[in-house]
Coordinates of C-alpha atoms in Angstrom, one line a residue:
M1 CA -7.5 107.8 13.6
K2 CA -6.9 107.0 9.6
R3 CA -8.0 103.7 8.0
T4 CA -4.8 102.0 6.8
C5 CA -6.4 99.6 4.4
Y6 CA -9.9 97.3 4.7
T7 CA -10.4 94.9 7.7
G8 CA -10.8 92.3 5.0
E9 CA -7.6 93.3 3.0
V10 CA -5.1 92.3 5.8
C11 CA -3.0 89.4 5.8
R12 CA 1.0 88.1 6.1
D13 CA 2.7 91.0 4.0
Q14 CA 1.7 93.4 7.1
L15 CA 3.3 90.9 9.7
D16 CA 4.4 92.9 12.8
Q17 CA 2.6 96.1 11.2
T18 CA 0.2 98.5 13.4
V19 CA -3.2 99.0 11.6
T20 CA -6.1 100.6 12.5
L21 CA -9.5 98.9 11.2
F22 CA -13.5 100.1 11.2
G23 CA -16.2 97.7 10.8
W24 CA -18.5 96.5 12.2
V25 CA -19.1 93.6 14.9
H26 CA -19.7 90.5 12.9
R27 CA -19.5 88.3 16.3
R28 CA -18.0 88.6 19.6
R29 CA -16.7 85.2 21.0
D30 CA -15.7 85.0 25.4
H31 CA -13.1 82.5 25.8
G32 CA -11.8 82.3 29.4
G33 CA -10.7 85.7 29.4
V34 CA -9.9 86.4 25.8
I35 CA -12.3 88.0 23.8
F36 CA -12.6 87.5 20.0
I37 CA -14.0 89.6 17.8
D38 CA -14.6 88.8 14.6
L39 CA -14.8 92.3 12.1
R40 CA -16.5 93.3 9.3
D41 CA -16.1 95.0 6.2
R42 CA -17.3 95.3 2.9
A43 CA -13.9 93.2 2.4
G44 CA -14.4 89.9 4.7
L45 CA -14.2 89.9 8.0
A46 CA -10.0 89.7 10.2
Q47 CA -10.4 88.7 13.5
I48 CA -9.4 90.9 16.3
V49 CA -7.5 89.3 19.9
V50 CA -8.1 91.6 22.9
D51 CA -6.4 90.2 26.1
P52 CA -7.5 91.5 29.6
D53 CA -4.1 92.6 30.3
N54 CA -5.0 95.7 28.3
A55 CA -7.8 96.4 30.9
K56 CA -8.8 99.5 29.1
A57 CA -9.0 97.9 25.9
F58 CA -11.1 94.8 27.3
A59 CA -13.6 96.8 29.6
V60 CA -14.6 98.4 26.4
A61 CA -14.9 94.9 24.5
E62 CA -16.9 93.4 27.3
R63 CA -20.0 95.8 26.4
I64 CA -19.6 95.3 22.3
R65 CA -22.2 93.0 20.8
N66 CA -23.2 91.9 17.5
E67 CA -23.7 94.7 14.8
Y68 CA -21.5 97.9 16.7
C69 CA -19.5 99.6 14.4
V70 CA -16.3 100.4 16.1
S71 CA -13.0 101.2 14.9
I72 CA -9.6 99.0 15.6
T73 CA -5.4 99.5 16.8
G74 CA -3.6 96.6 16.9
L75 CA -1.1 94.8 15.5
V76 CA -1.0 91.8 13.2
R77 CA 0.7 88.6 13.8
L78 CA 0.4 85.1 13.2
R79 CA -2.5 83.5 14.4
P80 CA -1.7 80.3 16.8
E81 CA -0.5 77.2 15.0
G82 CA -3.4 74.9 13.7
T83 CA -6.4 78.1 13.8
N84 CA -5.6 79.0 10.2
N85 CA -9.4 80.1 8.6
P86 CA -8.0 79.4 5.0
D87 CA -11.6 80.3 3.8
L88 CA -10.7 83.9 5.2
R89 CA -7.8 86.6 2.8
S90 CA -7.1 87.2 6.3
G91 CA -6.9 83.7 7.7
E92 CA -3.3 83.4 8.2
I93 CA -3.0 86.7 10.8
E94 CA -4.8 88.0 13.8
I95 CA -5.0 91.6 14.8
L96 CA -3.5 92.2 18.1
C97 CA -5.9 95.1 19.9
R98 CA -4.4 97.3 21.6
E99 CA -6.4 100.4 21.5
I100 CA -11.5 100.2 20.6
E101 CA -13.9 102.8 20.2
I102 CA -17.0 102.4 19.9
L103 CA -18.1 104.8 16.9
N104 CA -21.8 103.2 17.9
P105 CA -24.2 100.8 19.2
S106 CA -26.1 98.9 17.9
V107 CA -29.7 97.8 18.8
T108 CA -30.1 93.4 18.9
P109 CA -30.9 93.2 14.5
P110 CA -34.3 91.3 13.9
F111 CA -31.7 88.4 12.4
Q112 CA -28.6 87.2 12.7
L113 CA -26.4 88.4 9.0
D114 CA -25.0 84.7 8.6
D115 CA -28.6 83.0 9.0
D116 CA -29.1 81.2 5.1
N117 CA -32.7 80.6 6.1
L118 CA -34.1 84.0 5.9
S119 CA -37.5 84.9 4.2
E120 CA -37.5 87.2 1.6
T121 CA -39.9 89.5 2.8
T122 CA -37.9 89.6 6.1
R123 CA -34.7 90.3 3.6
L124 CA -36.5 93.7 1.9
T125 CA -38.1 94.5 5.2
H126 CA -34.7 94.8 7.0
R127 CA -32.9 95.5 4.0
V128 CA -30.2 97.6 5.3
L129 CA -28.8 95.0 7.5
D130 CA -29.8 92.4 4.5
L131 CA -27.4 94.5 2.5
R132 CA -24.5 93.9 5.3
R133 CA -24.7 90.3 4.8
P134 CA -21.7 89.1 2.6
Q135 CA -23.2 87.4 -0.1
M136 CA -24.8 90.9 -0.5
Q137 CA -21.9 93.1 -0.5
N138 CA -19.9 90.5 -3.2
N139 CA -23.0 90.9 -5.3
L140 CA -23.5 94.7 -6.0
M141 CA -19.9 95.0 -5.5
L142 CA -19.8 92.2 -8.8
R143 CA -22.9 95.2 -10.5
H144 CA -19.9 97.4 -10.0
R145 CA -17.1 95.4 -11.5
V146 CA -18.9 94.6 -14.8
T147 CA -20.8 98.1 -15.3
M148 CA -16.7 99.3 -14.9
A149 CA -15.8 96.5 -17.3
V150 CA -18.4 98.1 -19.9
R151 CA -17.6 101.5 -19.4
R152 CA -13.9 101.1 -20.7
Y153 CA -15.0 98.6 -23.2
L154 CA -17.6 100.9 -24.6
D155 CA -15.1 104.1 -23.8
A156 CA -11.7 102.7 -25.8
L157 CA -14.5 102.5 -28.7
G158 CA -15.6 106.4 -29.0
F159 CA -19.4 105.0 -27.6
I160 CA -20.2 108.5 -25.8
D161 CA -22.2 108.6 -22.4
I162 CA -26.0 110.7 -23.0
E163 CA -28.2 110.9 -20.8
T164 CA -32.2 110.7 -22.1
P165 CA -34.8 112.3 -20.3
M166 CA -37.0 110.1 -17.4
L167 CA -39.8 111.9 -17.8
T168 CA -41.3 111.9 -21.5
K169 CA -44.3 111.4 -23.7
S170 CA -45.9 108.2 -23.3
T171 CA -45.4 105.9 -26.7
P172 CA -46.7 102.4 -26.8
E173 CA -44.1 99.9 -26.2
G174 CA -45.5 96.9 -25.1
A175 CA -46.6 97.1 -21.7
R176 CA -47.7 99.8 -19.7
D177 CA -46.3 103.3 -18.7
Y178 CA -46.1 104.6 -15.5
L179 CA -47.8 107.9 -15.3
V180 CA -46.7 111.0 -13.7
P181 CA -49.1 113.4 -13.7
S182 CA -48.2 117.2 -14.1
R183 CA -48.9 119.6 -11.9
V184 CA -47.7 123.0 -14.2
N185 CA -50.2 121.4 -17.3
A186 CA -53.6 120.7 -16.1
G187 CA -54.9 116.8 -16.8
E188 CA -52.0 116.2 -19.3
F189 CA -49.3 113.3 -17.7
F190 CA -45.4 112.6 -18.7
A191 CA -44.7 108.8 -19.2
L192 CA -41.8 107.2 -17.1
P193 CA -39.6 105.7 -20.2
Q194 CA -39.9 101.5 -21.6
S195 CA -36.7 102.2 -23.0
P196 CA -34.7 104.9 -24.5
Q197 CA -36.1 103.6 -27.7
L198 CA -36.8 106.7 -29.4
F199 CA -34.6 109.2 -27.9
K200 CA -31.1 107.2 -28.7
Q201 CA -32.6 106.8 -32.4
M202 CA -32.6 110.9 -32.8
L203 CA -29.2 111.0 -31.3
M204 CA -28.3 108.9 -33.9
V205 CA -30.0 111.6 -36.6
S206 CA -27.9 114.3 -34.0
G207 CA -24.6 112.8 -35.6
F208 CA -23.4 111.1 -31.9
D209 CA -22.7 108.1 -34.0
R210 CA -21.4 106.2 -30.7
Y211 CA -24.2 106.4 -27.7
Y212 CA -24.0 104.5 -24.9
Q213 CA -26.3 104.9 -21.5
I214 CA -26.4 102.6 -18.5
T215 CA -30.1 103.9 -17.2
K216 CA -33.0 102.9 -15.7
C217 CA -36.5 101.9 -17.3
F218 CA -39.9 101.7 -16.1
R219 CA -42.5 98.9 -17.0
D220 CA -45.9 98.4 -15.1
E221 CA -46.6 94.8 -15.7
D222 CA -46.8 91.6 -13.9
L223 CA -43.5 90.9 -11.9
R224 CA -41.6 87.6 -11.4
A225 CA -38.0 86.4 -10.6
D226 CA -36.5 88.1 -13.3
R227 CA -38.6 91.0 -13.4
Q228 CA -38.3 94.0 -11.9
P229 CA -40.7 97.5 -12.5
E230 CA -37.6 99.6 -12.3
F231 CA -34.8 98.0 -14.1
T232 CA -31.7 99.1 -15.2
Q233 CA -30.5 98.2 -19.4
I234 CA -27.2 98.8 -20.6
D235 CA -28.9 101.1 -23.3
C236 CA -26.6 101.4 -27.1
E237 CA -26.8 102.6 -30.6
T238 CA -24.6 103.1 -33.1
S239 CA -24.5 104.6 -37.0
F240 CA -23.0 102.7 -40.4
L241 CA -23.1 99.3 -38.8
N242 CA -24.6 96.7 -40.6
E243 CA -26.3 94.2 -38.6
V244 CA -23.6 91.5 -38.2
E245 CA -21.2 94.3 -37.6
I246 CA -23.0 95.2 -34.1
R247 CA -22.9 91.9 -33.6
E248 CA -19.6 91.3 -33.6
L249 CA -19.0 94.9 -31.4
F250 CA -21.3 93.4 -28.7
E251 CA -20.2 90.0 -28.6
G252 CA -16.6 92.3 -27.8
M253 CA -18.5 93.4 -24.9
I254 CA -19.7 91.0 -23.4
R255 CA -16.8 88.5 -23.8
Q256 CA -14.6 90.9 -22.6
V257 CA -17.3 91.6 -19.2
F258 CA -16.8 87.9 -18.3
Q259 CA -13.0 87.7 -18.7
E260 CA -12.2 90.5 -16.8
V261 CA -14.9 89.7 -14.1
L262 CA -15.0 86.2 -13.5
D263 CA -11.8 85.2 -15.8
V264 CA -14.0 83.5 -17.6
A265 CA -13.5 82.8 -21.7
L266 CA -16.4 82.3 -23.3
P267 CA -16.8 80.8 -26.7
Q268 CA -15.5 82.8 -29.9
P269 CA -17.9 83.9 -32.2
F270 CA -20.9 82.5 -30.6
P271 CA -23.0 80.7 -32.5
V272 CA -25.5 81.7 -34.4
M273 CA -28.8 80.1 -34.7
S274 CA -32.0 81.8 -36.6
W275 CA -35.0 82.3 -34.6
A276 CA -37.3 79.6 -36.7
E277 CA -34.5 76.8 -36.4
A278 CA -34.7 78.1 -32.3
M279 CA -38.2 77.3 -32.1
R280 CA -38.0 73.7 -34.0
R281 CA -35.3 72.8 -32.2
F282 CA -36.1 73.7 -28.5
G283 CA -39.3 75.1 -28.6
S284 CA -38.0 78.8 -27.6
D285 CA -36.6 81.9 -29.1
K286 CA -34.0 81.2 -25.7
P287 CA -32.5 77.9 -25.4
D288 CA -30.3 76.7 -22.8
L289 CA -27.9 74.8 -24.7
R290 CA -26.4 73.4 -21.7
V291 CA -29.9 71.0 -21.9
K292 CA -28.2 67.9 -24.8
L293 CA -32.5 67.2 -25.2
E294 CA -34.1 68.8 -28.4
F295 CA -37.5 68.6 -29.7
T296 CA -38.7 66.4 -33.5
D297 CA -41.2 66.4 -35.6
V298 CA -43.7 64.0 -36.2
G299 CA -47.0 65.9 -37.2
D300 CA -46.4 64.4 -40.5
L301 CA -46.2 60.8 -39.2
M302 CA -49.4 61.1 -37.0
R303 CA -52.0 62.3 -40.2
D304 CA -53.2 59.1 -40.4
V305 CA -53.4 58.0 -36.8
D306 CA -56.8 56.3 -35.0
F307 CA -55.1 58.6 -32.0
K308 CA -57.3 61.9 -32.8
V309 CA -55.3 63.4 -29.8
F310 CA -52.2 62.9 -32.6
S311 CA -54.2 63.4 -35.7
G312 CA -56.3 66.5 -35.1
P313 CA -53.0 68.2 -34.9
A314 CA -51.2 66.7 -37.5
Q315 CA -53.4 67.6 -39.6
D316 CA -54.3 71.8 -38.4
P317 CA -51.4 74.2 -40.2
A318 CA -51.9 76.2 -36.8
C319 CA -51.0 73.5 -34.5
R320 CA -47.2 71.4 -34.4
V321 CA -47.0 67.4 -33.5
A322 CA -43.3 67.2 -31.9
A323 CA -41.5 64.6 -29.6
L324 CA -38.8 65.2 -26.6
C325 CA -36.8 61.8 -26.5
V326 CA -35.3 61.3 -23.3
P327 CA -31.9 59.2 -23.3
G328 CA -32.4 56.6 -20.4
G329 CA -36.0 57.6 -19.7
A330 CA -37.5 54.3 -19.7
G331 CA -36.4 53.8 -16.5
L332 CA -38.3 57.1 -14.4
P333 CA -41.1 56.0 -12.5
R334 CA -44.8 56.9 -13.0
S335 CA -45.1 59.1 -10.2
E336 CA -42.0 61.1 -11.9
I337 CA -44.1 60.4 -15.1
D338 CA -47.3 61.6 -13.7
A339 CA -45.5 65.2 -11.8
Y340 CA -44.4 66.3 -15.2
T341 CA -47.9 65.7 -16.7
K342 CA -49.0 68.4 -14.0
F343 CA -46.3 70.5 -14.8
V344 CA -46.4 71.0 -18.6
G345 CA -50.3 72.0 -16.9
I346 CA -49.0 74.8 -16.5
Y347 CA -48.6 76.1 -19.7
G348 CA -51.7 74.8 -21.1
A349 CA -51.3 71.5 -22.1
R350 CA -54.2 68.9 -21.6
G351 CA -52.0 66.0 -21.1
L352 CA -48.2 64.7 -21.5
A353 CA -48.5 61.1 -23.8
Y354 CA -45.2 59.5 -23.2
I355 CA -43.8 55.3 -24.8
K356 CA -41.0 53.9 -22.9
V357 CA -38.9 52.2 -25.5
N358 CA -37.8 48.6 -24.1
D359 CA -36.8 47.0 -27.2
A360 CA -36.9 49.2 -30.4
S361 CA -36.1 46.3 -32.9
A362 CA -40.2 45.1 -31.7
I363 CA -43.0 47.2 -33.2
P364 CA -45.2 47.5 -31.4
E365 CA -44.2 44.5 -28.5
G366 CA -41.4 46.4 -27.7
L367 CA -43.3 49.7 -27.0
Q368 CA -44.6 50.3 -23.3
S369 CA -48.1 53.1 -23.4
P370 CA -51.4 53.7 -23.5
I371 CA -51.4 55.0 -27.0
V372 CA -49.6 52.2 -28.7
K373 CA -52.6 50.3 -29.6
N374 CA -54.2 53.4 -31.4
I375 CA -51.0 54.1 -33.6
H376 CA -49.9 52.3 -36.5
A377 CA -46.6 50.2 -36.9
D378 CA -45.6 51.9 -39.5
A379 CA -45.7 55.4 -37.7
L380 CA -44.3 53.8 -34.5
R381 CA -41.2 52.6 -36.3
A382 CA -41.8 56.1 -38.4
V383 CA -41.2 58.0 -35.0
I384 CA -38.5 55.7 -33.3
E385 CA -36.1 56.3 -36.7
R386 CA -36.9 60.0 -36.8
T387 CA -36.1 60.5 -32.8
G388 CA -33.0 58.1 -32.8
A389 CA -34.8 56.3 -29.6
R390 CA -33.0 53.3 -28.9
D391 CA -33.2 49.8 -25.6
G392 CA -33.5 51.9 -22.4
D393 CA -35.4 55.8 -23.6
L394 CA -38.4 57.7 -23.5
I395 CA -40.4 59.8 -25.9
F396 CA -42.6 62.5 -24.7
F397 CA -45.0 63.5 -27.0
G398 CA -47.1 67.7 -27.2
A399 CA -49.5 67.8 -29.7
D400 CA -51.8 71.1 -29.4
R401 CA -51.3 75.0 -30.7
I402 CA -47.8 75.3 -31.2
K403 CA -47.3 77.9 -28.3
V404 CA -48.8 75.8 -26.0
V405 CA -46.7 72.6 -27.2
N406 CA -43.3 75.2 -27.6
D407 CA -44.0 76.4 -24.4
A408 CA -45.0 72.8 -22.1
L409 CA -42.4 70.8 -23.7
G410 CA -40.0 73.3 -24.0
A411 CA -40.4 73.8 -20.1
L412 CA -40.5 70.2 -19.3
R413 CA -36.9 70.1 -22.3
V414 CA -35.0 72.0 -19.5
K415 CA -36.9 70.8 -15.7
L416 CA -35.7 67.1 -16.6
G417 CA -32.4 68.5 -18.4
Q418 CA -31.3 70.4 -15.3
S419 CA -32.8 67.5 -12.6
E420 CA -31.1 64.9 -11.6
F421 CA -31.8 62.3 -13.6
G422 CA -30.7 64.7 -16.1
R423 CA -27.6 65.9 -14.5
S424 CA -26.3 61.7 -13.3
N425 CA -27.3 60.7 -17.2
G426 CA -25.5 63.5 -19.4
L427 CA -28.5 65.3 -20.4
F428 CA -27.0 68.6 -18.9
E429 CA -23.1 70.1 -19.7
G430 CA -22.5 72.5 -17.3
G431 CA -20.6 76.2 -18.0
W432 CA -21.5 79.7 -20.6
K433 CA -23.4 78.3 -23.6
P434 CA -24.3 81.5 -25.5
L435 CA -26.0 81.7 -28.1
W436 CA -27.5 85.1 -31.3
V437 CA -30.9 83.9 -32.2
I438 CA -31.8 85.9 -35.4
D439 CA -33.8 86.3 -38.1
F440 CA -37.0 87.5 -36.0
P441 CA -40.1 87.5 -37.6
M442 CA -41.6 91.6 -37.5
F443 CA -44.8 91.3 -36.5
E444 CA -47.0 89.2 -34.2
Y445 CA -51.0 87.8 -34.9
D446 CA -53.1 88.9 -32.4
E447 CA -56.6 87.2 -32.5
A448 CA -58.5 89.2 -30.1
E449 CA -57.7 92.5 -31.9
G450 CA -57.5 91.1 -35.4
R451 CA -54.4 92.9 -36.8
Y452 CA -50.7 92.6 -36.4
T453 CA -47.7 93.9 -33.5
A454 CA -44.9 93.9 -33.4
A455 CA -43.2 91.3 -32.4
H456 CA -40.1 93.7 -31.1
H457 CA -41.1 97.1 -31.6
P458 CA -42.4 99.0 -34.5
F459 CA -39.0 100.9 -35.3
T460 CA -37.1 97.4 -36.7
S461 CA -36.2 97.6 -39.8
P462 CA -37.7 94.4 -42.0
K463 CA -34.6 91.8 -43.8
D464 CA -33.3 93.6 -47.1
G465 CA -36.1 92.5 -49.5
H466 CA -38.9 92.1 -46.8
E467 CA -39.9 95.5 -47.2
M468 CA -42.6 94.5 -49.9
L469 CA -44.1 92.4 -47.8
L470 CA -45.1 94.6 -45.0
E471 CA -47.8 94.7 -47.2
S472 CA -48.6 92.0 -49.1
D473 CA -48.5 89.6 -46.2
P474 CA -46.2 91.2 -43.1
G475 CA -46.8 87.0 -41.1
K476 CA -43.9 86.3 -43.2
A477 CA -41.8 89.8 -43.2
L478 CA -39.0 88.7 -40.9
A479 CA -36.8 91.4 -39.1
K480 CA -33.2 92.8 -38.4
A481 CA -33.9 91.5 -34.8
Y482 CA -31.5 89.6 -32.8
D483 CA -31.2 88.4 -29.2
M484 CA -28.2 87.5 -27.3
V485 CA -28.9 84.4 -25.3
L486 CA -27.2 82.7 -21.7
N487 CA -27.7 80.2 -20.7
G488 CA -31.4 80.1 -21.1
W489 CA -31.4 84.4 -20.0
E490 CA -32.1 86.2 -22.5
M491 CA -29.1 88.8 -21.8
G492 CA -29.7 91.1 -24.3
G493 CA -31.8 91.8 -27.3
G494 CA -31.9 94.7 -30.5
S495 CA -32.1 95.1 -33.8
E496 CA -31.1 97.3 -36.7
R497 CA -33.3 100.9 -37.0
I498 CA -36.4 101.9 -39.8
H499 CA -33.8 105.2 -40.9
R500 CA -35.8 106.2 -43.6
A501 CA -39.5 107.7 -42.7
D502 CA -41.4 106.1 -45.7
I503 CA -40.5 102.5 -45.1
Q504 CA -41.2 103.8 -40.8
T505 CA -45.0 104.8 -42.3
T506 CA -45.2 101.3 -44.3
V507 CA -45.2 100.0 -41.2
F508 CA -47.3 102.0 -38.9
R509 CA -49.7 101.1 -41.9
A510 CA -49.2 97.0 -41.2
L511 CA -49.9 97.5 -37.9
N512 CA -52.9 99.0 -38.6
I513 CA -51.7 102.9 -37.4
D514 CA -53.3 105.6 -39.9
E515 CA -51.2 108.7 -40.4
D516 CA -52.9 110.7 -37.3
E517 CA -52.0 108.1 -34.7
A518 CA -48.4 107.8 -35.5
R519 CA -48.5 111.7 -35.9
E520 CA -49.3 112.1 -32.8
K521 CA -47.4 109.9 -31.1
F522 CA -43.9 109.6 -33.1
G523 CA -44.4 112.9 -35.5
F524 CA -40.8 114.0 -33.5
L525 CA -39.4 110.6 -35.0
L526 CA -41.1 110.7 -38.0
D527 CA -39.9 114.7 -38.5
A528 CA -35.9 113.7 -37.4
L529 CA -35.7 111.0 -40.6
Q530 CA -36.7 113.9 -42.9
Y531 CA -33.0 115.5 -41.8
G532 CA -30.7 112.4 -43.4
A533 CA -31.5 109.8 -40.6
P534 CA -28.1 107.3 -41.1
P535 CA -28.3 103.7 -41.1
H536 CA -28.3 102.9 -37.6
G537 CA -29.1 99.9 -34.9
G538 CA -28.3 98.9 -31.3
L539 CA -28.8 96.8 -28.7
A540 CA -30.1 96.7 -24.8
F541 CA -28.4 94.7 -22.0
G542 CA -30.4 93.8 -19.2
L543 CA -27.7 94.7 -16.5
D544 CA -29.5 93.3 -13.6
R545 CA -30.2 89.8 -15.3
L546 CA -26.6 89.7 -16.6
V547 CA -24.9 90.5 -12.9
T548 CA -27.7 88.0 -11.5
M549 CA -26.5 85.3 -13.6
M550 CA -22.8 85.9 -13.4
A551 CA -23.1 85.8 -9.2
G552 CA -25.0 83.0 -9.7
A553 CA -28.3 84.4 -7.7
E554 CA -31.1 83.3 -7.9
S555 CA -33.0 86.1 -8.6
I556 CA -32.4 89.7 -9.6
R557 CA -33.5 90.9 -6.1
D558 CA -30.3 89.3 -5.0
V559 CA -28.2 91.7 -7.5
I560 CA -30.2 95.4 -6.7
A561 CA -29.6 97.2 -3.7
F562 CA -33.3 98.1 -3.0
P563 CA -36.0 95.8 -4.9
K564 CA -39.7 95.7 -4.9
T565 CA -41.3 93.0 -4.1
Q566 CA -43.6 90.5 -6.6
R567 CA -46.5 92.8 -6.0
A568 CA -44.2 95.8 -7.1
Q569 CA -44.1 97.2 -3.4
C570 CA -40.7 98.7 -1.1
L571 CA -40.8 96.9 2.1
L572 CA -38.4 98.9 3.6
T573 CA -39.8 102.3 2.5
H574 CA -43.4 101.0 2.1
A575 CA -43.8 102.6 -1.4
P576 CA -46.3 102.9 -3.4
S577 CA -48.0 104.8 0.0
S578 CA -51.1 107.1 -0.3
V579 CA -50.7 111.3 -0.5
D580 CA -52.8 114.1 1.3
E581 CA -55.6 115.5 -0.9
K582 CA -53.6 118.7 -0.5
Q583 CA -51.1 117.0 -3.5
L584 CA -53.7 115.0 -5.0
R585 CA -55.4 119.3 -5.7
E586 CA -52.3 120.5 -6.6
L587 CA -51.9 117.6 -9.7
H588 CA -55.9 118.0 -10.6
I589 CA -56.6 114.8 -8.7
R590 CA -60.0 112.7 -7.4
L591 CA -59.7 109.5 -7.0
R592 CA -62.7 107.1 -7.1
P593 CA -63.7 104.6 -4.5
V594 CA -61.8 101.3 -5.6
E595 CA -64.1 98.4 -6.5
A596 CA -63.5 95.3 -4.8
K597 CA -62.8 92.6 -7.5

C-alpha cells in the first residue's frame, strides 16, 4: 500500500476519492455499533468511520486501542450536517473505512497525549510519546521552517555552509568547557566548542568571506529555562562589511524569517539604542519594549536628604538611585506592594521604597509613604516633576549598587508591565518589539580577581578612536559589539572582530593575559592574523530561543527534540551515566571519591 497523503491533509478537495492513510490512533469511540477513530500523524487528525457492515474491518477496529500504529484505506465523504469541526483542516470530511491493518500495537501509554497538565519530568522521561503530541510536533516543524528560511536567505547572499570541529582546544570564553579525554594522547583533553568563534575568524583569513553554520555549542554552566548545556546557534561571519552593514544584513534575515514562517512584518528598520541608554532607561541590555515603563535617575536630588537609604548611594559613584513611576499604581493594595518587595529581594535589593501620589499639587501632604517625612519638600517636588507623576500614580525607588538597582528595578519593571494590572492599565503593548543594542563596554572589572575581563569575548574590536584607551583607561573603552533583542530576549549577538595582531595583543594585555599565555591559548589565531587578515565581523543567533519565542513556548526545552533538565540530565536515556573501569583505564583516568557537600 502507498500512502495517498498525510492524514491531517485530507480535505474537501478529495471528496469521493479513495485514500490510504498511515498514522496513530489518537482516540477510538464506539457509538452504538459504529466505531469512530481519530487518526493522527504529524500533519493533524482525520476522522475514520468503521461501519459494522464491513465485518472484516470492524473486527480489526474492535481490537484497536490508543497509539496503535495503523493503515487505513477508505472513501472521503462529507460529515453529517452539524458535525463539522472548524478547528481541523479535515473538519468537513470523514473517511469511510474499507480496509484497516494494525501495523503495530501499543502498550497502554503512561499518559493521555491530550493531557495539558503533564509534569515536565513525565514528559522528558517519556519524550518519545511527548513528541507525538500535536503541540510538540508543531514546535519542531516550526523549527524546521525557521532553519530552512535562514538557509534560503543566506544562500541567496552567497554565504557558504562550512562545518567546524567539535573536538577542539580549550580556550577561555566565559563559561566552563566540556572536556573530552583523549585515549591516544594520554593525559590530554579536547574541549567541546562553546562557539565556533576562532575557527570562523580563521575562515575569514582563508578567504571564505561569507560563512554560516547551524551548529551545536556546549557550555558547562548552571541552567535556566532559556539555557541548555548543548544549544544550537545560527553562526555567521562575513568580511569587508562594517558594523552597520552587518546589522542591516542580519536584520533582513530575521525580518524574512518572521515574514515567511509567521506572516509577521517586523518594523523596518529596527530601532537602535546604545548600551548606556538601555541601562539608564530600563536597567537591562535586553529591554522588553512592550512594557511602557522607564527609570528616572533621581540621585542628584537625594544627596542632602535625611533618608540615608537614599543619600548614601546618591553620594557614591558606584551606586545609583532610580525611580520607576507606575501610572495608576496608587491603587495597588499593600499586600501586592509587599509581594513586589519580596520579589526584588531575589536580585539583591534590601527593600523597595515607594511613594503613592494622591495629590501631586500638595507637597508633602498629598504624598503617602513612610519615607516622605525624611525627604525635604524641594526634593519631593523635584521627583514628582522629573518622573512626570500624576494623581493616582505610584513611584517605586531603587537605591543601591548600580548592578543591584538595575537588576532589581529592571525585573520589577517587566513583572509589573506584564501583570494583569499592567495589561489592564495600558502599561503593556503586545506584538513584536525588536531592538539593536550597540556600543557595549569592551571590558568589565572583576573586583574579586582585581582585573578586567572581556564583556563579550577577547576578539571584539574597539570602537574607532578607543584603541588608545585599551591601556590608559580600559574601563572607558567601547566595543564594536551589538545585540539583537526581541521582547526582552537576546536573539543574537556579535561584533566586528580584531583583524590586526597588534590590536589583539594590546587587548590581551588589558585582560592581563601575558605573551606566553596568549601564545599558548591563541597562538594559532595570532599567527593567522599576520597573513593579511581582512576586516571581518559577524553574529550568532540562538536558534532555540528564536523558535521558542515564535512558538509562544514557555521553555526552550519545548522546541528541542531531546533536551536536558535543569540538572543537565537526559531523563530518557539516563545520561550522564557511569562507565566501567575498563573504559576509564583506556582513557588513563582514575576517579576520586565524590566529597560530601
